[in-house]
PDB file of C-alpha atoms in Angstrom:
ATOM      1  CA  UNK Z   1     -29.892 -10.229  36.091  1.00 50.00           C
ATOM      2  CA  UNK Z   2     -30.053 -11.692  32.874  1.00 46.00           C
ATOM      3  CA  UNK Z   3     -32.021  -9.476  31.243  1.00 48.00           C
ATOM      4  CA  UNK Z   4     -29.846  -6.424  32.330  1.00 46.00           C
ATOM      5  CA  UNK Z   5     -26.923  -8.187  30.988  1.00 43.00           C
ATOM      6  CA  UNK Z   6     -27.899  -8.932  27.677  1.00 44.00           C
ATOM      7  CA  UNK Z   7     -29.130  -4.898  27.496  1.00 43.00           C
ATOM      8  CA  UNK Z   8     -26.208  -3.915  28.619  1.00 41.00           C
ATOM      9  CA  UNK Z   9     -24.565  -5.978  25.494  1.00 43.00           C
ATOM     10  CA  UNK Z  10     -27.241  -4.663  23.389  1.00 43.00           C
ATOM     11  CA  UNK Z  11     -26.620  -1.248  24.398  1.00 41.00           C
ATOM     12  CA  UNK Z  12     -23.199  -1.481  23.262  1.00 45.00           C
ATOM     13  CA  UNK Z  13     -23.328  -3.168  20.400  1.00 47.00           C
ATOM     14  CA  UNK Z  14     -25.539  -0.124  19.461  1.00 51.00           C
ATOM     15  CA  UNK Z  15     -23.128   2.723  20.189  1.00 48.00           C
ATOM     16  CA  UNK Z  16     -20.878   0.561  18.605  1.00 46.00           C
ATOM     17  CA  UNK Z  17     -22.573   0.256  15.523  1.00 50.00           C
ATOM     18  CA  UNK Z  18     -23.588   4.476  15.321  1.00 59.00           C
ATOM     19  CA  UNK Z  19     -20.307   5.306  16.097  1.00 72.00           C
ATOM     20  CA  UNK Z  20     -18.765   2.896  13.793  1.00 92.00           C
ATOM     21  CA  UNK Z  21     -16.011   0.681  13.957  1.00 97.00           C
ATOM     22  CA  UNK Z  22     -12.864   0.930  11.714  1.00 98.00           C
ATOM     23  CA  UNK Z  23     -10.297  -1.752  10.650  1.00 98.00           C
ATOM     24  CA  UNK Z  24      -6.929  -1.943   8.675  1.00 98.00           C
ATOM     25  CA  UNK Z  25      -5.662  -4.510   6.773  1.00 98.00           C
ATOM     26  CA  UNK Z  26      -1.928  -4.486   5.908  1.00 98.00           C
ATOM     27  CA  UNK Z  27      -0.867  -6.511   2.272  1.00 97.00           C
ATOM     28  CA  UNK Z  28       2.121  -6.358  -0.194  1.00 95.00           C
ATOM     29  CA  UNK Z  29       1.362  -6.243  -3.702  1.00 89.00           C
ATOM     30  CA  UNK Z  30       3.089  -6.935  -6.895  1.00 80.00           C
ATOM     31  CA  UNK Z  31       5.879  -9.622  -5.952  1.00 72.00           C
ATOM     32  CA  UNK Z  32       6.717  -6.402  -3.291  1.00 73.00           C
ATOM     33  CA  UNK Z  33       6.979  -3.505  -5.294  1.00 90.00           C
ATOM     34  CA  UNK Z  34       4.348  -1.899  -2.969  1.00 96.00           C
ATOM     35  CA  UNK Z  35       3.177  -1.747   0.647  1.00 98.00           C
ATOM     36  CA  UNK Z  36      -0.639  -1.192   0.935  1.00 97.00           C
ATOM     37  CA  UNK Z  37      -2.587  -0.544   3.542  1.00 98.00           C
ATOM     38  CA  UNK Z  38      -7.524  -1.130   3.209  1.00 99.00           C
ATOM     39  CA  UNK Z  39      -9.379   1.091   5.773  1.00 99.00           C
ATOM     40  CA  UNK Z  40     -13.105   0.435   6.144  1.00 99.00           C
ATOM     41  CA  UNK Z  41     -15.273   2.213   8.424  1.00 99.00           C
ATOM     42  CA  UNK Z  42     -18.251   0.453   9.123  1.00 99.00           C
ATOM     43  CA  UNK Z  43     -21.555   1.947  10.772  1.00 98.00           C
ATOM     44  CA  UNK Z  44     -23.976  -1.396  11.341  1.00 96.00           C
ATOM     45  CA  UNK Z  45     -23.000  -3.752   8.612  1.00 97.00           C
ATOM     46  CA  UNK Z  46     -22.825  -0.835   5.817  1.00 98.00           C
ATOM     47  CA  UNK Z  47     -19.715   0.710   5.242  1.00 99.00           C
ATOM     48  CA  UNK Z  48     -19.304   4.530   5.780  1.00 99.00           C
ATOM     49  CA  UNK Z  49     -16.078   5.057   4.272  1.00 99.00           C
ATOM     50  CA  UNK Z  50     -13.270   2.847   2.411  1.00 99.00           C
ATOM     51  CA  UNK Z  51      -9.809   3.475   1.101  1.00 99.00           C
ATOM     52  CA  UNK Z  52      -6.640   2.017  -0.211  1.00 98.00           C
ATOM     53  CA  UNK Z  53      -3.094   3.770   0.073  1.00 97.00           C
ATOM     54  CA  UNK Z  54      -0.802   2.015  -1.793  1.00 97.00           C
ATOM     55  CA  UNK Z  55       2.814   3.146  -1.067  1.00 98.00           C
ATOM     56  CA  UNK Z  56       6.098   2.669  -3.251  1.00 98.00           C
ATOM     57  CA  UNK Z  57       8.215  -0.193  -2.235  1.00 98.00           C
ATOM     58  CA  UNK Z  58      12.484   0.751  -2.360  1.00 98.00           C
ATOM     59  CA  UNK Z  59      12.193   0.999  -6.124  1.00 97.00           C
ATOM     60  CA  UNK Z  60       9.947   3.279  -6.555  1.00 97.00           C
ATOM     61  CA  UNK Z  61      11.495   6.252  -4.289  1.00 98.00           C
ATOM     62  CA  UNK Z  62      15.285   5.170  -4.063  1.00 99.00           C
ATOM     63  CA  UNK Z  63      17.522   7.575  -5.030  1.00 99.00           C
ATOM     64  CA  UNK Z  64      19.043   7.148  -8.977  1.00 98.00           C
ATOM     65  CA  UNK Z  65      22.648   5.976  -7.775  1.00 98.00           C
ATOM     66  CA  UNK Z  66      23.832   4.915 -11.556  1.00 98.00           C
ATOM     67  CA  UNK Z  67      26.791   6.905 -13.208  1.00 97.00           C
ATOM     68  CA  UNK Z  68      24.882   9.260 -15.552  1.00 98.00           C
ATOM     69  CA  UNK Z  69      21.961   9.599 -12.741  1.00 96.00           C
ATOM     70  CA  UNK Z  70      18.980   8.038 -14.377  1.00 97.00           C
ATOM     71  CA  UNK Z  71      18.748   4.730 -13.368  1.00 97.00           C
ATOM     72  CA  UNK Z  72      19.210   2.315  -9.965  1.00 98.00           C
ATOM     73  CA  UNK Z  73      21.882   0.128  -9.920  1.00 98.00           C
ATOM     74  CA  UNK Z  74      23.928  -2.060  -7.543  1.00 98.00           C
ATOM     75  CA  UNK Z  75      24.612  -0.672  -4.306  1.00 98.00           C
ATOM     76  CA  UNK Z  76      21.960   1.678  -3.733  1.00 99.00           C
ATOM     77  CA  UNK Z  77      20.795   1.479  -0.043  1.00 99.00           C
ATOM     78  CA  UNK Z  78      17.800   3.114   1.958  1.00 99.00           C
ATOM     79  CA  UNK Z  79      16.952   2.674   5.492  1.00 99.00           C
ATOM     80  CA  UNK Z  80      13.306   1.960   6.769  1.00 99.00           C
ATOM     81  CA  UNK Z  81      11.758   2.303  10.091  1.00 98.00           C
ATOM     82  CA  UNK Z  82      11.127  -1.703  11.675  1.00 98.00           C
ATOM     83  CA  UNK Z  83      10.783  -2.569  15.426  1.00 97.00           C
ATOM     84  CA  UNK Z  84      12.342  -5.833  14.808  1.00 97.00           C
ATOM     85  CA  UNK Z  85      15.762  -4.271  13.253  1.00 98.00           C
ATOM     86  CA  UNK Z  86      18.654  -4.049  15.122  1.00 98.00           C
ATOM     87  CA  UNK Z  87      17.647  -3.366  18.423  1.00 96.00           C
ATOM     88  CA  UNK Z  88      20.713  -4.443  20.128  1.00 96.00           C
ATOM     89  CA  UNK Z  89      22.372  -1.465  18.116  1.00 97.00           C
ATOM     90  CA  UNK Z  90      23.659   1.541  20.469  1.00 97.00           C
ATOM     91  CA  UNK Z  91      23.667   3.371  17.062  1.00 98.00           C
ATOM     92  CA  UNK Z  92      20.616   5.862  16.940  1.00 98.00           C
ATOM     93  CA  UNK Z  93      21.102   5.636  13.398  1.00 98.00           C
ATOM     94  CA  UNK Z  94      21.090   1.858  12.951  1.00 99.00           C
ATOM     95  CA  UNK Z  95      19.012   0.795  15.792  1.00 98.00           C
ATOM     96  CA  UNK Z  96      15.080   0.382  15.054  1.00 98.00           C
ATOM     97  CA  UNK Z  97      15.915   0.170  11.103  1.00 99.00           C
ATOM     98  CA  UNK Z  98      16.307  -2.127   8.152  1.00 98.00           C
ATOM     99  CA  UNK Z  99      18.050  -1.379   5.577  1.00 99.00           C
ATOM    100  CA  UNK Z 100      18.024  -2.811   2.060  1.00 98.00           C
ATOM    101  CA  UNK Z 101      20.476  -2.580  -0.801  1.00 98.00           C
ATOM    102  CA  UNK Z 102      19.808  -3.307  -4.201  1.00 98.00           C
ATOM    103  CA  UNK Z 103      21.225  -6.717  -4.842  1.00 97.00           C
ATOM    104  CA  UNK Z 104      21.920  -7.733  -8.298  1.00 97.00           C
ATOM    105  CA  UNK Z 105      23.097 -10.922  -8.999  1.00 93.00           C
ATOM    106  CA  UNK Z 106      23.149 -12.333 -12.800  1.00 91.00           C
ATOM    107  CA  UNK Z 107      21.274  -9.168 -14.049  1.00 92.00           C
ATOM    108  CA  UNK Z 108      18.497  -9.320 -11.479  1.00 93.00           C
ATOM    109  CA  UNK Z 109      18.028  -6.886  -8.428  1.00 95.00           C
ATOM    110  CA  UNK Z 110      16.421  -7.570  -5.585  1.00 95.00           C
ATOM    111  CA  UNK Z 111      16.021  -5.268  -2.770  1.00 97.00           C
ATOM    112  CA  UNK Z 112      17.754  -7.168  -0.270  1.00 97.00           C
ATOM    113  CA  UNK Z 113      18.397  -6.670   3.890  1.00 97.00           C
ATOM    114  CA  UNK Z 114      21.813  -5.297   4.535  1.00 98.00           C
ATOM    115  CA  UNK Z 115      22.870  -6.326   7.869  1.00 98.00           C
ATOM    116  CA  UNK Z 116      25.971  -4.478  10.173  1.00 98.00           C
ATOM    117  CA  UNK Z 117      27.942  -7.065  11.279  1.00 96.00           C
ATOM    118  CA  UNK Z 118      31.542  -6.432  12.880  1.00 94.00           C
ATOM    119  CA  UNK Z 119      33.099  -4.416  10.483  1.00 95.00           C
ATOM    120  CA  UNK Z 120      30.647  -3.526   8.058  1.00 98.00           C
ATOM    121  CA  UNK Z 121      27.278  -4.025   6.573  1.00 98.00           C
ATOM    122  CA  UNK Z 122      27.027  -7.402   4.722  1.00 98.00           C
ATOM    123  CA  UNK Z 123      24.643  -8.593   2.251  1.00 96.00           C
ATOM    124  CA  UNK Z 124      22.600 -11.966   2.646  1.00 93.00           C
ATOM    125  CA  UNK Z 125      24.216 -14.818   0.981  1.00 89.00           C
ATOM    126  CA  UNK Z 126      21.540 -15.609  -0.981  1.00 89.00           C
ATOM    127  CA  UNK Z 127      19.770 -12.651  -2.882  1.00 88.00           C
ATOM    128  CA  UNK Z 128      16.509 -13.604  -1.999  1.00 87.00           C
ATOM    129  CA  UNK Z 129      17.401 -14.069   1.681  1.00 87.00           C
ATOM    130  CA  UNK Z 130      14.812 -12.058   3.888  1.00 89.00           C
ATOM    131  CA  UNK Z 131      14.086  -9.785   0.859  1.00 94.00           C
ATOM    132  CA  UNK Z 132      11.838  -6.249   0.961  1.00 96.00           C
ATOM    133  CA  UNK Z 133       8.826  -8.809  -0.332  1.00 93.00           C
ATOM    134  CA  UNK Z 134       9.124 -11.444   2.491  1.00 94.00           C
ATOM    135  CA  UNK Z 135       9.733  -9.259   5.477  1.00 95.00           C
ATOM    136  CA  UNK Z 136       7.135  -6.786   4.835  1.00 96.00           C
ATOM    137  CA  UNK Z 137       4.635  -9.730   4.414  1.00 95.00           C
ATOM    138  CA  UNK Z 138       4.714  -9.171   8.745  1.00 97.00           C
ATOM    139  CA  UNK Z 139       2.105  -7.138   9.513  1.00 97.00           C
ATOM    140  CA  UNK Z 140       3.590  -5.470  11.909  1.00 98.00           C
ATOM    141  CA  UNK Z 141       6.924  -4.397   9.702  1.00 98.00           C
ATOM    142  CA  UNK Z 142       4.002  -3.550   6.764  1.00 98.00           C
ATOM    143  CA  UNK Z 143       2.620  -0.738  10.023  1.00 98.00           C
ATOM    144  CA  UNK Z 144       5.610   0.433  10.251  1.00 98.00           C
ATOM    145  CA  UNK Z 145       6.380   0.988   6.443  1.00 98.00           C
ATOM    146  CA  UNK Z 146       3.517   2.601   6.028  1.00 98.00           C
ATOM    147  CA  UNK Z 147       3.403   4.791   8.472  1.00 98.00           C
ATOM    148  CA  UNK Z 148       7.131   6.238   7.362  1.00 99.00           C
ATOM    149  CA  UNK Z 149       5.674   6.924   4.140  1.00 98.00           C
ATOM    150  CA  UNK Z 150       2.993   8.872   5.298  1.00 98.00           C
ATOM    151  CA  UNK Z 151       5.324  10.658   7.910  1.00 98.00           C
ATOM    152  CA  UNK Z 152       8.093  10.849   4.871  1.00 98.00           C
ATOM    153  CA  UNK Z 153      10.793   9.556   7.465  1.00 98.00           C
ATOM    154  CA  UNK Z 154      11.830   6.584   4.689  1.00 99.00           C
ATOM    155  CA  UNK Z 155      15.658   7.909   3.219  1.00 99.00           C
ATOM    156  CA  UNK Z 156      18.296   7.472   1.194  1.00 99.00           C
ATOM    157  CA  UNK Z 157      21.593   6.961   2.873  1.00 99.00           C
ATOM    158  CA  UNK Z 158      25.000   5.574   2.264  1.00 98.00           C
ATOM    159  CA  UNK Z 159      27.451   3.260   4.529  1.00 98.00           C
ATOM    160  CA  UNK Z 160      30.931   3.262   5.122  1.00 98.00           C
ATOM    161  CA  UNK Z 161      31.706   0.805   7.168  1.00 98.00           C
ATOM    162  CA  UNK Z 162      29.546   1.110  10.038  1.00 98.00           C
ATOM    163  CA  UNK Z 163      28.866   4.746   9.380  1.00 98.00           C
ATOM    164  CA  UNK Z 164      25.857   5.677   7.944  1.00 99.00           C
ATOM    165  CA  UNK Z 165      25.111   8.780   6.026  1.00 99.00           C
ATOM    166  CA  UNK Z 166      21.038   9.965   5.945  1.00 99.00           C
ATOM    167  CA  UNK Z 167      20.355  10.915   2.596  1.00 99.00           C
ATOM    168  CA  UNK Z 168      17.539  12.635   0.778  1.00 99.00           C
ATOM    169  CA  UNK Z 169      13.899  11.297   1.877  1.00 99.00           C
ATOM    170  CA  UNK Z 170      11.798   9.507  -0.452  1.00 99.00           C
ATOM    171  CA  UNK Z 171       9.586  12.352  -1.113  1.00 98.00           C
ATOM    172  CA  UNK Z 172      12.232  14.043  -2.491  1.00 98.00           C
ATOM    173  CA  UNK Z 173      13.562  11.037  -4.638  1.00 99.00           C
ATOM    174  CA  UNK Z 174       9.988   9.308  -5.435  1.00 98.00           C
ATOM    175  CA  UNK Z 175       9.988   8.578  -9.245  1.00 97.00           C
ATOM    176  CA  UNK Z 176       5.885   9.096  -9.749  1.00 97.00           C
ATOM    177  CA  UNK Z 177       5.522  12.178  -8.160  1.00 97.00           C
ATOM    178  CA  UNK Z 178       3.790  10.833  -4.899  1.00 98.00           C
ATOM    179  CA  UNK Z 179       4.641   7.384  -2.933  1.00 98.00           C
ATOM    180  CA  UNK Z 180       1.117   6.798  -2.801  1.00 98.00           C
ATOM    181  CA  UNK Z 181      -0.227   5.655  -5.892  1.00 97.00           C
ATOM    182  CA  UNK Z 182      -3.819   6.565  -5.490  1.00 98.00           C
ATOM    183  CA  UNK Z 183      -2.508  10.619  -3.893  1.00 98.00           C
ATOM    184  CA  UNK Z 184      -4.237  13.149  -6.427  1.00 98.00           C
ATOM    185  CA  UNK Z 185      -0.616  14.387  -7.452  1.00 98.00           C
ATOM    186  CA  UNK Z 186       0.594  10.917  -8.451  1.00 98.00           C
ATOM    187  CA  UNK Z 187       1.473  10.083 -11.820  1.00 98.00           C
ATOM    188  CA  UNK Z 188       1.933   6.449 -11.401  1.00 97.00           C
ATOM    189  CA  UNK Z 189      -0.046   5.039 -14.540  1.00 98.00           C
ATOM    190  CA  UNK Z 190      -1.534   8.058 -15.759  1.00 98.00           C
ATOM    191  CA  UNK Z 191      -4.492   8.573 -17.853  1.00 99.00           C
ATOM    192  CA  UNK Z 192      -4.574   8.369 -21.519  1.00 98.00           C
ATOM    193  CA  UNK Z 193      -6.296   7.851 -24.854  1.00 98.00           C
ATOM    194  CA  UNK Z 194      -6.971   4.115 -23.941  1.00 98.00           C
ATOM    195  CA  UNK Z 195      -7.020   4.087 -20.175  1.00 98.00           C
ATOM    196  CA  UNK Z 196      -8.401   5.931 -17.232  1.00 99.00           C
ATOM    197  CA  UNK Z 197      -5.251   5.574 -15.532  1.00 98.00           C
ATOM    198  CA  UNK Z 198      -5.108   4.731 -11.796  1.00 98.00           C
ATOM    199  CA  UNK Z 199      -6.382   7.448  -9.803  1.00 99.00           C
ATOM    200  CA  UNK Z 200     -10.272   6.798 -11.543  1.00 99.00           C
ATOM    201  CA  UNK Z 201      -9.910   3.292 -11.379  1.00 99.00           C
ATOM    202  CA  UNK Z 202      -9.287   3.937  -7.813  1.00 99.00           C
ATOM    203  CA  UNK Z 203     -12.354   5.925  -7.636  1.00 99.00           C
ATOM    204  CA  UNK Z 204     -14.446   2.730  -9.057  1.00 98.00           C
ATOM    205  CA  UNK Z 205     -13.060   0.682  -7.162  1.00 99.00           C
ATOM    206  CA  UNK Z 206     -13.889   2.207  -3.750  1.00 99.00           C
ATOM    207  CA  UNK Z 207     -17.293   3.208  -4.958  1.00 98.00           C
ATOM    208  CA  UNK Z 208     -18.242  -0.238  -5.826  1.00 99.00           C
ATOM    209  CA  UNK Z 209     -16.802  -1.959  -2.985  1.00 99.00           C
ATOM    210  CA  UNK Z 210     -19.008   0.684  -1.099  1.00 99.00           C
ATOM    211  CA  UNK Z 211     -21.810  -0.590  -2.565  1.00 98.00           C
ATOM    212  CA  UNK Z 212     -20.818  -4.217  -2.661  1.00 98.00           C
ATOM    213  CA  UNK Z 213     -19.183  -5.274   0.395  1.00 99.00           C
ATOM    214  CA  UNK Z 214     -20.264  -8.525   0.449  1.00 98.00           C
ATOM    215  CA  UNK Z 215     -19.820  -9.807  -3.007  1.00 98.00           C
ATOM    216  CA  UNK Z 216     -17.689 -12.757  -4.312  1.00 98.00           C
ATOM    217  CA  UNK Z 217     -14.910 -10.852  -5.996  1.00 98.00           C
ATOM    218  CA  UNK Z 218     -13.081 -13.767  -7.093  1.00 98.00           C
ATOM    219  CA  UNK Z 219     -15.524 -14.364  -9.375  1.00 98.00           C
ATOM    220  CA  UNK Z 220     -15.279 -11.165 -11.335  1.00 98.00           C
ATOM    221  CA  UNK Z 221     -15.324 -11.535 -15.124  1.00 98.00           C
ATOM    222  CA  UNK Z 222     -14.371  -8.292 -17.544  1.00 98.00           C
ATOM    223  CA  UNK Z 223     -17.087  -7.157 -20.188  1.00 97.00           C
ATOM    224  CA  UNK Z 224     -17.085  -4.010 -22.583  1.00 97.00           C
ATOM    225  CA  UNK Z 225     -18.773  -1.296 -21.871  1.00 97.00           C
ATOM    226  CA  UNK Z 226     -18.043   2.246 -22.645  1.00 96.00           C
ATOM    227  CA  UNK Z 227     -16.575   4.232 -19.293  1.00 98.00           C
ATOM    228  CA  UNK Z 228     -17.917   7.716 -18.727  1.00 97.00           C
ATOM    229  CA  UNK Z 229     -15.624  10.022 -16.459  1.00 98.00           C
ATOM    230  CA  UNK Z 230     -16.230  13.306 -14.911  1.00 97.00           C
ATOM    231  CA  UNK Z 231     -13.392  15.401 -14.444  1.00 98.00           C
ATOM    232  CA  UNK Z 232     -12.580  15.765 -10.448  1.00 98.00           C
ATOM    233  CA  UNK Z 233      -8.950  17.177  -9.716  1.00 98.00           C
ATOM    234  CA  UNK Z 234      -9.459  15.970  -6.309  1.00 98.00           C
ATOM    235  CA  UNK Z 235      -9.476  12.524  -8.032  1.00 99.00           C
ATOM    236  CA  UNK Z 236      -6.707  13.064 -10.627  1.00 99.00           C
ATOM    237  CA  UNK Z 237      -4.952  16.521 -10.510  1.00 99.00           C
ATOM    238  CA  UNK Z 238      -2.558  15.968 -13.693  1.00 98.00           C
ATOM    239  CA  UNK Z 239      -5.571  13.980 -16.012  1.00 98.00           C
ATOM    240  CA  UNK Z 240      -7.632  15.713 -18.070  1.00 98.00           C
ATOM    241  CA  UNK Z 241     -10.489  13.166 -18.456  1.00 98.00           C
ATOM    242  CA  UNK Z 242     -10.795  14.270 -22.487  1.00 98.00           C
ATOM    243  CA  UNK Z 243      -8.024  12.930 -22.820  1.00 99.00           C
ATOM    244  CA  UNK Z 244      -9.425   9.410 -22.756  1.00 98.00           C
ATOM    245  CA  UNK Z 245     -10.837   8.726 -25.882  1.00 98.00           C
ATOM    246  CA  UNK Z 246     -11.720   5.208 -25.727  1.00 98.00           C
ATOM    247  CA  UNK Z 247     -15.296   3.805 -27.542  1.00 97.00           C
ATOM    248  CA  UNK Z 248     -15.285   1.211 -25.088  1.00 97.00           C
ATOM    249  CA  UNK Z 249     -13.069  -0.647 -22.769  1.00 98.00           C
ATOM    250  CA  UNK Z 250     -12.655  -3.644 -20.777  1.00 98.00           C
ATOM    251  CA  UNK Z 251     -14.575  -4.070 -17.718  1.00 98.00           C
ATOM    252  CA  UNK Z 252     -14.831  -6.063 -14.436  1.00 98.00           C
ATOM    253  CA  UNK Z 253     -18.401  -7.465 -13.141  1.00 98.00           C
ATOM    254  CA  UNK Z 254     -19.214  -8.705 -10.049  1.00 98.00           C
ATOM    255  CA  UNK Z 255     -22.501 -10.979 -10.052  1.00 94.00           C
ATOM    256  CA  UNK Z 256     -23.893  -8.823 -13.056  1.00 94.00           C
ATOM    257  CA  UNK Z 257     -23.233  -5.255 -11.231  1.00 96.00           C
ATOM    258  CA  UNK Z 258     -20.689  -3.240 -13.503  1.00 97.00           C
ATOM    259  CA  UNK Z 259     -17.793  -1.975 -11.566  1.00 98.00           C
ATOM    260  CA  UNK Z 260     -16.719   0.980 -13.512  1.00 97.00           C
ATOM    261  CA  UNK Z 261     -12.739  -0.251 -12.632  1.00 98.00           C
ATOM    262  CA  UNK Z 262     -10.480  -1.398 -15.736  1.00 98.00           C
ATOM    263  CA  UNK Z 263      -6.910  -2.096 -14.026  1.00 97.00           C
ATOM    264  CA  UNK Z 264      -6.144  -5.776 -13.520  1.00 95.00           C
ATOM    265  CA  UNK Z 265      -5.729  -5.468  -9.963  1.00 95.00           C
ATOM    266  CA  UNK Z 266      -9.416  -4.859  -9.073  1.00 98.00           C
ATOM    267  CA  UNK Z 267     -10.023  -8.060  -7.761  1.00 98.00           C
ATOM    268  CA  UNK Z 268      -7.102  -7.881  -5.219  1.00 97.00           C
ATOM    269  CA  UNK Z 269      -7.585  -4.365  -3.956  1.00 98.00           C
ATOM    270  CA  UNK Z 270     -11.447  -5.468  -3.805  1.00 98.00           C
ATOM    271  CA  UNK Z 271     -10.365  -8.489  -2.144  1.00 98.00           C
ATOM    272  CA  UNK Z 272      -7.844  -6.675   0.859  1.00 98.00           C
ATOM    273  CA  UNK Z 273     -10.558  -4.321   1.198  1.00 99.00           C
ATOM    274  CA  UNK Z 274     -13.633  -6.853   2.133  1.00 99.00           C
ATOM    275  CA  UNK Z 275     -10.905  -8.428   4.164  1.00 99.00           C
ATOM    276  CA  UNK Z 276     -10.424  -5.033   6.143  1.00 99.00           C
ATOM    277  CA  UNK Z 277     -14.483  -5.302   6.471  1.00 99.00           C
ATOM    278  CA  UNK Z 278     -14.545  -8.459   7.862  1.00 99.00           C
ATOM    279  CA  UNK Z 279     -12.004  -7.324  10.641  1.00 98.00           C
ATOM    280  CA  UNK Z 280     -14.329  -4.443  11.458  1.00 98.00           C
ATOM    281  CA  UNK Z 281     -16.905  -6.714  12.041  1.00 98.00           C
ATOM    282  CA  UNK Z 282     -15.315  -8.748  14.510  1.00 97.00           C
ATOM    283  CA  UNK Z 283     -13.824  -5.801  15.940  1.00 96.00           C
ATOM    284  CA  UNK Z 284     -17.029  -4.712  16.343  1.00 94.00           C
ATOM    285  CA  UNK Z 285     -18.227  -7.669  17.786  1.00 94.00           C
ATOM    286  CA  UNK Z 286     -15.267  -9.080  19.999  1.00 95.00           C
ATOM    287  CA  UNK Z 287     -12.831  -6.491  21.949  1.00 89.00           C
ATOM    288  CA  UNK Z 288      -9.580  -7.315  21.003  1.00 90.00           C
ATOM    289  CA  UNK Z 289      -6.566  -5.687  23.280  1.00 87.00           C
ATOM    290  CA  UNK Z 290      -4.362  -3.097  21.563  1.00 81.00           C
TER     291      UNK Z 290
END
């Protein structure tokens, strides 16, 4: 009995591993300007495919609300998709979202819940009070966020009272011409004369990690070398690679292996990605309920 046991386990563990196994791991990044999202697929203990989508956080796709048009201000609100939000609401249009305003206070603007209360929507009263940053560190919220971006169901709206008013979505509003920042048509950080821009650091990035699932990425150091790029509109529609002129540039290696990536956040998109791997492994290994 044994024996058929443990080839039954085997047996699994083997159609596991050649029909891979594929995790997600959710993460905010840069003090919550962005909601990301690491997919690995893993087939045995190599991985088959990775990514990173890395979507724009309420300032990056809220509508300009300022006077002249050009800027964000004070005020601005846009609703989000969250299965914690206001599910008491009989309002189809409040219950099941948040919504945050853009709080300034002193100068500074944080994007901020706005809460309906009796009368009204109220702000918290303290700017920082269960901010865009600390609620979508939930994973669960960070799901959700994501998955409106991809589905383009995020919007603009305004509130009057308790009435609200469903604006323009964020594809429509987005301020770098995709809200993901690695999409082909983004122009979030572009290429230029002295970097590759985002979109081929991406490229590095997932090719190394490919390569290098395992390695101790908080060790990285930066070296110069001289980057070579190979135009690839799939990669970068709007760059042309001649563009970057640079003799050499600055960078990262992992445990002697040159990475190819320049952009300062290599180690942390490295990082969330082995962290997705790991989860594929033990999702591989241990059937969790979903």
């Amino acid at each position: 009995m044994k024996k058929i046991i443990i080839a039954t386990v085997a047996i699994a563990l083997g159609a596991a591993a050649a029909f891979g196994q594929t995790a997600t791991k959710y993460y905010v990044a840069h003090q919550g300007g962005y909601v990301g999202e690491a997919t690995v697929t893993i087939k045995g203990t190599k991985v088959a495919s990775a990514s990173y989508a890395e979507w724009q956080g309420p300032g990056g796709w809220a509508e300009n609300n300022a006077p002249d048009g050009k800027s964000i201000v004070d005020g601005a609100v846009v609703r989000v998709p969250d299965p914690f939000a206001n599910a008491g609401s009989a309002d189809p249009a409040i219950k099941g979202y948040m919504f945050y305003i853009y709080n300034v206070q002193n100068g500074l603007g944080v994007w901020s819940q706005y809460t309906p209360g009796k009368d009204g929507f109220v702000r918290p009263s303290r700017q920082y009070e269960r901010d865009f940053e600390g609620l979508m560190g939930n994973p669960i919220r960070a799901a959700a966020y994501a998955k409106a971006a991809r589905e383009d169901t995020l919007v603009n709206v305004t509130i009057e009272g308790l009435k609200v008013t469903v604006g323009k979505p964020a594809s429509q509003t987005v301020h770098y011409g995709h809200m993901n920042k690695a999409d082909p048509s983004a122009n979030y950080m572009s290429l230029n004369s002295s970097s590759i821009g985002y979109r081929y650091n991406y490229q590095a990035t997932i090719a190394f990690f490919m390569a290098h699932p395992t390695a101790d990425y908080t060790a990285a150091t930066m070296k110069k070398a001289k980057v070579t790029l190979k135009e690839d509109k799939s990669v970068d529609a709007l760059a042309k690679v001649s563009d970057y002129t640079a003799a050499e540039d600055n960078v990262y290696v992992v445990a002697d292996a040159v990475s190819g990536a320049t952009f300062s956040d290599f180690q942390h998109y490295s990082m969330e990605l082995q962290a997705a791997y790991k989860m594929a492994l033990a999702e591989r290994a241990v059937k969790f309920k979903k």
